[in-house]
GROMACS .gro file of C-alpha atoms in nm:
model
  246
    1ARG     CA    1  11.280   6.227  -2.140
    2ARG     CA    2  11.131   6.573  -2.081
    3GLN     CA    3  10.804   6.414  -1.967
    4ARG     CA    4  10.995   6.184  -1.728
    5GLN     CA    5  11.177   6.484  -1.579
    6MET     CA    6  10.844   6.661  -1.527
    7CYS     CA    7  10.707   6.352  -1.347
    8ILE     CA    8  11.012   6.345  -1.119
    9ARG     CA    9  10.969   6.713  -1.035
   10ASP     CA   10  10.598   6.656  -0.965
   11SER     CA   11  10.684   6.364  -0.735
   12VAL     CA   12  10.928   6.578  -0.540
   13ARG     CA   13  10.665   6.850  -0.496
   14VAL     CA   14  10.408   6.595  -0.376
   15MET     CA   15  10.655   6.461  -0.118
   16ASP     CA   16  10.663   6.805   0.048
   17LYS     CA   17  10.284   6.832   0.073
   18LEU     CA   18  10.013   6.670   0.280
   19LYS     CA   19   9.822   6.418   0.071
   20ILE     CA   20   9.444   6.412   0.058
   21LEU     CA   21   9.248   6.133  -0.110
   22VAL     CA   22   8.930   6.253  -0.284
   23VAL     CA   23   8.685   5.974  -0.368
   24ASP     CA   24   8.381   6.047  -0.585
   25ASP     CA   25   8.238   5.884  -0.897
   26GLU     CA   26   8.170   6.229  -1.051
   27SER     CA   27   8.483   6.361  -1.221
   28ARG     CA   28   8.355   6.719  -1.210
   29MET     CA   29   8.313   6.697  -0.834
   30ARG     CA   30   8.664   6.557  -0.792
   31LYS     CA   31   8.806   6.838  -1.005
   32LEU     CA   32   8.620   7.103  -0.806
   33VAL     CA   33   8.748   6.971  -0.475
   34ARG     CA   34   9.098   6.913  -0.611
   35ASP     CA   35   9.129   7.268  -0.747
   36PHE     CA   36   9.039   7.424  -0.413
   37LEU     CA   37   9.263   7.192  -0.212
   38GLU     CA   38   9.561   7.241  -0.443
   39ARG     CA   39   9.526   7.617  -0.405
   40GLU     CA   40   9.576   7.561  -0.033
   41GLY     CA   41   9.896   7.368  -0.097
   42TYR     CA   42   9.769   7.010  -0.059
   43ALA     CA   43   9.859   6.722  -0.289
   44VAL     CA   44   9.543   6.550  -0.412
   45LEU     CA   45   9.497   6.184  -0.506
   46GLU     CA   46   9.174   6.082  -0.680
   47ALA     CA   47   8.960   5.769  -0.693
   48GLY     CA   48   8.636   5.711  -0.884
   49ASP     CA   49   8.492   5.441  -0.658
   50GLY     CA   50   8.542   5.272  -0.326
   51MET     CA   51   8.752   4.983  -0.457
   52GLU     CA   52   8.995   5.217  -0.630
   53ALA     CA   53   9.012   5.422  -0.310
   54MET     CA   54   9.105   5.115  -0.106
   55ASP     CA   55   9.382   5.024  -0.353
   56ILE     CA   56   9.529   5.374  -0.333
   57PHE     CA   57   9.505   5.384   0.045
   58TYR     CA   58   9.685   5.050   0.079
   59GLU     CA   59   9.968   5.177  -0.144
   60GLU     CA   60  10.001   5.530  -0.002
   61LYS     CA   61  10.112   5.517   0.362
   62ASP     CA   62  10.100   5.888   0.441
   63ILE     CA   63   9.754   6.011   0.341
   64ALA     CA   64   9.654   6.290   0.580
   65LEU     CA   65   9.276   6.287   0.519
   66ILE     CA   66   9.009   6.122   0.302
   67ILE     CA   67   8.708   6.294   0.145
   68LEU     CA   68   8.466   6.013   0.070
   69ASP     CA   69   8.140   6.025  -0.125
   70VAL     CA   70   7.862   5.800   0.002
   71MET     CA   71   7.689   5.688  -0.319
   72MET     CA   72   7.941   5.514  -0.548
   73PRO     CA   73   7.961   5.200  -0.764
   74GLU     CA   74   8.169   4.891  -0.680
   75LEU     CA   75   8.203   4.981  -0.312
   76ASP     CA   76   8.002   5.261  -0.153
   77GLY     CA   77   8.148   5.521   0.080
   78GLN     CA   78   8.007   5.380   0.402
   79GLU     CA   79   8.149   5.034   0.337
   80ALA     CA   80   8.486   5.181   0.235
   81CYS     CA   81   8.489   5.392   0.552
   82MET     CA   82   8.416   5.088   0.766
   83ARG     CA   83   8.699   4.890   0.604
   84ILE     CA   84   8.949   5.173   0.649
   85ARG     CA   85   8.853   5.200   1.016
   86GLU     CA   86   8.962   4.840   1.068
   87PHE     CA   87   9.326   4.949   1.051
   88SER     CA   88   9.351   5.329   1.036
   89ASN     CA   89   9.244   5.640   1.229
   90VAL     CA   90   9.299   5.880   0.938
   91PRO     CA   91   9.036   6.161   0.939
   92ILE     CA   92   8.744   6.091   0.703
   93ILE     CA   93   8.493   6.349   0.578
   94MET     CA   94   8.186   6.202   0.409
   95LEU     CA   95   8.016   6.372   0.116
   96THR     CA   96   7.648   6.298   0.075
   97ALA     CA   97   7.353   6.424  -0.125
   98LYS     CA   98   7.127   6.308   0.154
   99GLY     CA   99   7.049   6.563   0.421
  100GLU     CA  100   6.840   6.354   0.658
  101THR     CA  101   6.975   6.309   1.010
  102ILE     CA  102   6.952   5.929   0.985
  103ASP     CA  103   7.195   5.927   0.692
  104LYS     CA  104   7.439   6.153   0.872
  105VAL     CA  105   7.423   5.933   1.181
  106ALA     CA  106   7.484   5.623   0.967
  107GLY     CA  107   7.804   5.777   0.831
  108LEU     CA  108   7.927   5.861   1.180
  109GLU     CA  109   7.848   5.511   1.300
  110MET     CA  110   8.071   5.372   1.025
  111GLY     CA  111   8.360   5.572   1.169
  112ALA     CA  112   8.352   5.901   0.976
  113ASP     CA  113   8.477   6.210   1.161
  114ASP     CA  114   8.255   6.458   0.980
  115TYR     CA  115   8.003   6.493   0.699
  116ILE     CA  116   7.909   6.762   0.451
  117VAL     CA  117   7.595   6.770   0.238
  118LYS     CA  118   7.597   6.840  -0.136
  119PRO     CA  119   7.579   7.103  -0.269
  120PHE     CA  120   7.835   7.260  -0.040
  121SER     CA  121   8.069   7.557  -0.026
  122PRO     CA  122   8.422   7.454  -0.131
  123THR     CA  123   8.567   7.708   0.112
  124GLU     CA  124   8.371   7.543   0.395
  125LEU     CA  125   8.507   7.203   0.293
  126VAL     CA  126   8.863   7.339   0.290
  127ALA     CA  127   8.810   7.487   0.637
  128ARG     CA  128   8.693   7.151   0.771
  129VAL     CA  129   8.987   6.974   0.607
  130LYS     CA  130   9.233   7.209   0.779
  131SER     CA  131   9.057   7.169   1.113
  132HIS     CA  132   9.055   6.788   1.107
  133ILE     CA  133   9.416   6.760   0.990
  134SER     CA  134   9.529   7.003   1.260
  135ARG     CA  135   9.348   6.811   1.534
  136TYR     CA  136   9.474   6.477   1.409
  137GLU     CA  137   9.833   6.600   1.396
  138GLN     CA  138   9.805   6.730   1.751
  139LEU     CA  139   9.672   6.397   1.874
  140THR     CA  140   9.935   6.190   1.696
  141ASN     CA  141  10.229   6.411   1.792
  142ARG     CA  142  10.481   6.169   1.945
  143GLU     CA  143  10.754   6.418   2.023
  144SER     CA  144  10.674   6.430   2.393
  145SER     CA  145  10.945   6.254   2.595
  146ARG     CA  146  10.703   6.181   2.881
  147PRO     CA  147  10.406   5.970   2.770
  148GLN     CA  148  10.076   6.049   2.938
  149VAL     CA  149   9.881   5.740   3.036
  150LEU     CA  150   9.533   5.737   3.191
  151ARG     CA  151   9.414   5.421   3.368
  152CYS     CA  152   9.071   5.317   3.490
  153GLY     CA  153   9.027   4.953   3.582
  154ASN     CA  154   9.127   4.744   3.281
  155LEU     CA  155   9.114   5.045   3.049
  156VAL     CA  156   9.439   5.221   2.955
  157ILE     CA  157   9.447   5.540   2.744
  158ASP     CA  158   9.787   5.647   2.614
  159LEU     CA  159   9.754   6.012   2.513
  160SER     CA  160  10.100   6.037   2.357
  161SER     CA  161  10.068   5.736   2.125
  162HIS     CA  162   9.694   5.778   2.060
  163GLN     CA  163   9.627   5.420   2.172
  164VAL     CA  164   9.360   5.258   2.389
  165PHE     CA  165   9.398   4.918   2.555
  166LEU     CA  166   9.138   4.704   2.727
  167GLN     CA  167   9.274   4.409   2.924
  168ASP     CA  168   9.605   4.454   2.736
  169LYS     CA  169   9.430   4.430   2.398
  170GLU     CA  170   9.446   4.737   2.175
  171ILE     CA  171   9.111   4.894   2.084
  172LEU     CA  172   9.120   5.095   1.761
  173LEU     CA  173   8.929   5.422   1.790
  174PRO     CA  174   8.885   5.677   1.511
  175ASN     CA  175   9.006   6.031   1.574
  176LYS     CA  176   8.691   6.183   1.720
  177GLU     CA  177   8.610   5.881   1.935
  178PHE     CA  178   8.959   5.897   2.086
  179GLU     CA  179   8.933   6.272   2.145
  180LEU     CA  180   8.598   6.232   2.318
  181LEU     CA  181   8.709   5.940   2.536
  182ALA     CA  182   9.036   6.116   2.627
  183PHE     CA  183   8.856   6.437   2.721
  184LEU     CA  184   8.615   6.256   2.951
  185ALA     CA  185   8.892   6.042   3.103
  186LYS     CA  186   9.104   6.349   3.178
  187ASN     CA  187   8.810   6.491   3.373
  188PRO     CA  188   8.675   6.194   3.574
  189GLY     CA  189   8.364   6.242   3.783
  190ILE     CA  190   8.265   6.566   3.607
  191VAL     CA  191   7.933   6.571   3.423
  192PHE     CA  192   7.947   6.728   3.077
  193SER     CA  193   7.640   6.814   2.874
  194LYS     CA  194   7.620   6.717   2.507
  195ASP     CA  195   7.652   7.083   2.411
  196THR     CA  196   7.972   7.120   2.614
  197LEU     CA  197   8.124   6.800   2.474
  198PHE     CA  198   8.042   6.904   2.118
  199GLU     CA  199   8.204   7.243   2.175
  200ARG     CA  200   8.515   7.101   2.345
  201VAL     CA  201   8.577   6.810   2.107
  202TRP     CA  202   8.444   6.933   1.773
  203GLY     CA  203   8.509   7.303   1.829
  204GLU     CA  204   8.292   7.612   1.849
  205ASP     CA  205   8.295   7.667   1.472
  206SER     CA  206   8.200   7.310   1.379
  207LEU     CA  207   7.873   7.245   1.204
  208GLY     CA  208   7.648   6.971   1.336
  209ASP     CA  209   7.434   6.896   1.637
  210THR     CA  210   7.453   6.718   1.970
  211SER     CA  211   7.325   6.392   1.822
  212THR     CA  212   7.682   6.354   1.696
  213VAL     CA  213   7.797   6.324   2.058
  214SER     CA  214   7.544   6.050   2.135
  215VAL     CA  215   7.649   5.851   1.829
  216HIS     CA  216   8.016   5.864   1.926
  217ILE     CA  217   7.946   5.777   2.290
  218ASN     CA  218   7.750   5.471   2.178
  219ARG     CA  219   8.029   5.359   1.944
  220ILE     CA  220   8.291   5.399   2.218
  221ARG     CA  221   8.077   5.198   2.460
  222GLU     CA  222   8.040   4.916   2.210
  223LYS     CA  223   8.419   4.887   2.201
  224ILE     CA  224   8.522   4.933   2.565
  225GLU     CA  225   8.223   4.823   2.774
  226GLU     CA  226   8.155   4.463   2.868
  227ASP     CA  227   7.785   4.542   2.833
  228SER     CA  228   7.716   4.864   2.643
  229SER     CA  229   7.359   4.872   2.779
  230LYS     CA  230   7.503   4.888   3.131
  231PRO     CA  231   7.814   5.103   3.086
  232TYR     CA  232   8.087   5.103   3.348
  233TYR     CA  233   8.337   5.359   3.217
  234ILE     CA  234   8.114   5.627   3.060
  235GLU     CA  235   7.804   5.690   3.268
  236THR     CA  236   7.488   5.864   3.152
  237VAL     CA  237   7.353   6.123   3.393
  238TRP     CA  238   6.995   6.157   3.276
  239GLY     CA  239   6.896   6.511   3.191
  240ALA     CA  240   7.253   6.635   3.242
  241GLY     CA  241   7.500   6.453   3.017
  242TYR     CA  242   7.789   6.208   3.057
  243ARG     CA  243   8.074   6.152   3.301
  244PHE     CA  244   8.374   5.922   3.316
  245ARG     CA  245   8.403   5.696   3.619
  246ARG     CA  246   8.656   5.809   3.881
   0.00000   0.00000   0.00000
């Protein structure tokens, strides 16, 4: 009975906290991340592989962020990320032991919002977690009584509901892709360099490089353009950057 009472109290405490799902096949790594996140007041759920992560994510409807290792048995992190992106925009931070740019780009192409290379500073990871959750909460804040809708041809961007429609069909965009598209659409006709877009969308303190911008632009084009090789909505201004059509 005493153990049952303790479980009830734990459940109540978890209900008051933001939930973060940590997915890694190394138990020591999960414990390290969990300890630092719990010190910051987060509730941490753990999974040892991609399949277990998917099961937990289907059951838990209010996970605020996922920390996802790349190399895992059963279902690797990239495949799990891609499956989650089929129905959710929840922020995803990839953990990888690979530092090459091509591996980082691959993770972003699967829909991840950020990546961090092992070994890493736990305090840096916590800082990124806070940043992504804060941005996601701002984007999904539905308290505004006056929805803001941007229209360009057959493309409709609803800033208040965090939705994008193309010819009345909803296009699911992960957090960073939506932020980038919305920023460009709110400033039509203005050319922004990759450096400026990275600073405005990812933030001055974010780690990474401008190749991240190119990857996200390409992924957005694949979803909203009739022919991504001849984009209509997001134009490339060679040597200068990108602009959204007026």
